[in-house]
Amino acid sequence: MIASILISVAAILLGWLFFKAWSINQYWKKRNVPHLEPTLFFGNMFDVVVKRRTQDEIIASIYAAFPKEPIVGYYHFMGPRLIVRDIQQIERVLIKDFKHFMDRVPPTDLKTNALNINLFGLTGNTWRALRTKFSPMFTTGKLRDMLNQVTSTSGELVKLLDKNLNAVDIKEQSSKFALDIIASCAFGIEPGALDREDNEFKKEAERAFKASPAAFFRAMLNISFPALAQKLKITFLRNSTTEYFSNVVRDTLNHRRESSMVRNDFVQLMVTLQKQGTLDVGKYDPNDEYLMIDNSAAVDEKIELTDDILIGQSFVFLLAGFESTSTAMTFACYHLSLNRKAQEKAREEVKKIMKDRPEVTYDCLKDMKYVDHCLKESLRLYAAVGSLVRMCVLPYTFPGTDISIEPGMRVMIPAYAIHRDSQYYADPEEFLPERWESDEKRMPCTYLPFGDGPRICIGMRFAQMEIKCFLAKMLMNYRISLHPSVELPIRLNPHSFLTKPIQKLVFNLEKLVE
Ligand code: HEM
């Protein structure tokens, strides 16, 4: 008797679950929005789970399936979302109608975790107030001051690489380089300190970013079902990781305040910001304009810069700037190794600019135009973030369409697909740095490795400076070729949050002597 009641209850529950999943899958059909047929529970993301394709590759195939549609629907597991295909509509979402699409995620509980108070995840006016405070940290003047930390770390990198030139795992080496720079600039740790294998900071960072089924599950839950993740108290990172990094920044902040020590890094700028309430922008530079967001719609939100807020920002610089930068360095080496002519041309440029100069300066990097084009082209083909996300925060009707959305709807900008669309790039699959030589302006919002609009990557130029410095050192010191063991074409890892190859990219380095 009890068994049959239990079986009936289970059957009803199961039936309800299937009905719920089925009715979610009717969302776009009911609204007459074009979409591909989803599967129950997985929506259009089944291939991600079985590691067949990445989220961005799936989005690109949906993008390709509707060449005439400005906007299409899809299902991110059990969440209906939109993909904006049309460039003018994308420009509206990212820039012109930004006030409707200000956030990426729903507001989080800022009290439970200091690291939640960071620029990437913050919402609404709190984000805006903080972004305005932190933007001056990334102006040309401040980056120039920080270059020293980058160049001294790049010297260490060459010493490290010289020890073994065969089958070099560039991702591993560039990760050490990027981590050392972030540790030095955002956590106030001396450059080179991470060279020791037993370094605690390095161990913790490696643990935090290690790809594992548990990490994939935590990331998926937080991205796809943030409300559920909050309820279950499952965060992106383990509590021990949060505690460790919070303590490092807290100790550094206290030390800087108590001692007379001054260093050119983000920690110092944060201490000044906390003391004065603002940062001096310094000399006007047109390159800084991208940081000066339109604040006309901002409510004058007063934000007290507590230590927790500063900790959150140091941490997001690590979270947003470590893996993305080292992956971009690896992909740039990959493209240069397969395109020998481009590699030689880039090397000639670097050698010419660096002739009779002991060290790379900010102006040297600025003059390396071809290296810049190689980096731009590499990021076009493999942008670390292949799909930008915005959440609708005010009801919106896409102009010229019947598609209306309500707050809470996620809208995806398919950067990976746009970067490979022959409408915007001739021979889109080819690595052609020369395409960036012509000065004529590209259509807005067709090049998005750092996003666009008021929420564009705040660290864009810091990252470009760091990667160009890395490439300049690599080109001056080594001829780079792909190790014959690397299977081509490369495949992307569907279980990685960022665009990353599934196979290890290893290289042979030939030492160049002057
Ligand atoms: C190659 C390296 C990097 C790439 C490809 C990259 C890419 C991106 C992208 C695509 C976004 C989202 C933009 C949008 O939604 O429109 C973003 C946001 C962000 N990035 Fe980066 N990033 C890189 C390096 C860095 C570095 C080095 C830092 C810090 C030092 C950083 C800090 C941030 C922050 C704080 C945000 C959130 C900005 C906001 O919402 O106001 N990133 N990045």
Coordinates of C-alpha atoms and ligand atoms in Angstrom, one line a residue, residues 94 102 104 118-122 127 131 135 138 182 185-186 266 293 313-314 316-329 375 379 382-390 413 415 448-464 466-467 498, ligand 1:
L94 CA 25.4 47.9 -25.2
M102 CA 22.8 47.9 -17.2
R104 CA 24.8 41.2 -16.2
N118 CA 33.0 43.6 -7.3
L119 CA 32.6 45.6 -10.6
F120 CA 31.8 42.5 -12.7
G121 CA 28.8 41.4 -10.7
L122 CA 27.6 44.6 -9.1
W127 CA 27.9 49.5 -9.9
R131 CA 32.9 52.2 -11.7
S135 CA 38.0 54.2 -13.7
F138 CA 43.2 52.7 -15.5
I182 CA 48.3 40.7 -10.8
C185 CA 49.7 45.2 -9.0
A186 CA 46.4 44.2 -7.3
F266 CA 46.3 49.3 -7.6
I293 CA 31.2 56.6 -19.0
Q313 CA 38.0 44.9 -6.6
S314 CA 41.5 43.4 -6.0
V316 CA 37.9 40.8 -9.5
F317 CA 41.2 42.0 -11.1
L318 CA 42.5 38.5 -10.4
L319 CA 39.3 36.8 -11.5
A320 CA 38.8 38.9 -14.6
G321 CA 42.4 39.5 -15.5
F322 CA 44.5 36.4 -14.9
E323 CA 43.1 33.6 -17.0
S324 CA 41.9 35.9 -19.8
T325 CA 45.3 37.5 -20.1
S326 CA 47.3 34.3 -20.1
T327 CA 44.9 32.6 -22.5
A328 CA 45.2 35.6 -24.9
M329 CA 49.1 35.3 -24.7
L375 CA 47.1 40.7 -30.9
L379 CA 41.6 38.1 -30.0
Y382 CA 39.6 33.6 -29.9
A383 CA 38.1 36.2 -27.6
A384 CA 38.4 35.0 -24.0
V385 CA 34.7 35.8 -23.5
G386 CA 32.8 34.6 -26.6
S387 CA 29.3 35.8 -25.6
L388 CA 28.6 39.0 -23.7
V389 CA 25.6 39.0 -21.4
R390 CA 23.3 41.8 -20.4
I413 CA 25.7 39.4 -27.7
A415 CA 30.9 38.1 -30.1
L448 CA 34.0 42.9 -29.0
P449 CA 36.8 41.0 -27.3
F450 CA 36.6 43.5 -24.4
G451 CA 32.9 44.2 -24.7
D452 CA 31.6 47.7 -25.4
G453 CA 29.6 50.5 -23.8
P454 CA 29.7 51.7 -20.2
R455 CA 30.5 48.1 -19.0
I456 CA 33.4 47.6 -21.4
C457 CA 36.4 45.8 -19.7
I458 CA 37.9 48.3 -17.3
G459 CA 41.3 46.6 -17.5
M460 CA 41.4 46.5 -21.4
R461 CA 44.5 48.7 -21.7
F462 CA 46.2 47.2 -18.7
A463 CA 45.8 43.8 -20.4
Q464 CA 47.0 45.1 -23.8
E466 CA 50.8 43.4 -20.4
I467 CA 50.3 41.1 -23.4
L498 CA 36.5 31.2 -20.9
Ligands
HEM1 C1 43.0 39.7 -22.5 C2 42.5 40.1 -21.3 C3 41.1 40.4 -21.0 C4 40.0 40.2 -21.7 C5 39.9 39.5 -23.1 C6 38.9 40.8 -21.0 C7 37.6 40.8 -21.4 C8 36.5 41.3 -20.7 C9 35.1 41.3 -21.2 C10 34.6 40.7 -22.5 C11 34.4 41.9 -20.2 C12 32.9 42.1 -20.3 C13 32.6 43.4 -21.0 C14 31.2 43.6 -21.4 O1 30.3 42.9 -20.8 O2 30.9 44.5 -22.2 C15 35.3 42.3 -19.1 C16 34.9 43.0 -18.0 C17 35.7 43.3 -17.0 N1 37.1 43.1 -16.9 FE1 38.2 42.3 -18.4 N2 39.3 41.3 -19.8 C18 40.7 41.1 -19.8 C19 41.6 41.6 -18.8 C20 41.2 42.3 -17.7 C21 42.1 42.8 -16.7 C22 43.7 42.6 -16.7 C23 41.4 43.3 -15.7 C24 41.8 44.0 -14.4 C25 43.0 44.4 -14.1 C26 40.0 43.2 -16.1 C27 38.9 43.6 -15.3 C28 37.6 43.6 -15.7 C29 36.5 44.1 -14.9 C30 36.6 44.7 -13.5 C31 35.3 43.9 -15.7 C32 33.9 44.3 -15.3 C33 33.7 45.7 -15.8 C34 32.3 46.3 -15.4 O3 31.3 45.6 -15.4 O4 32.3 47.5 -15.1 N3 39.9 42.5 -17.3 N4 36.6 41.9 -19.5

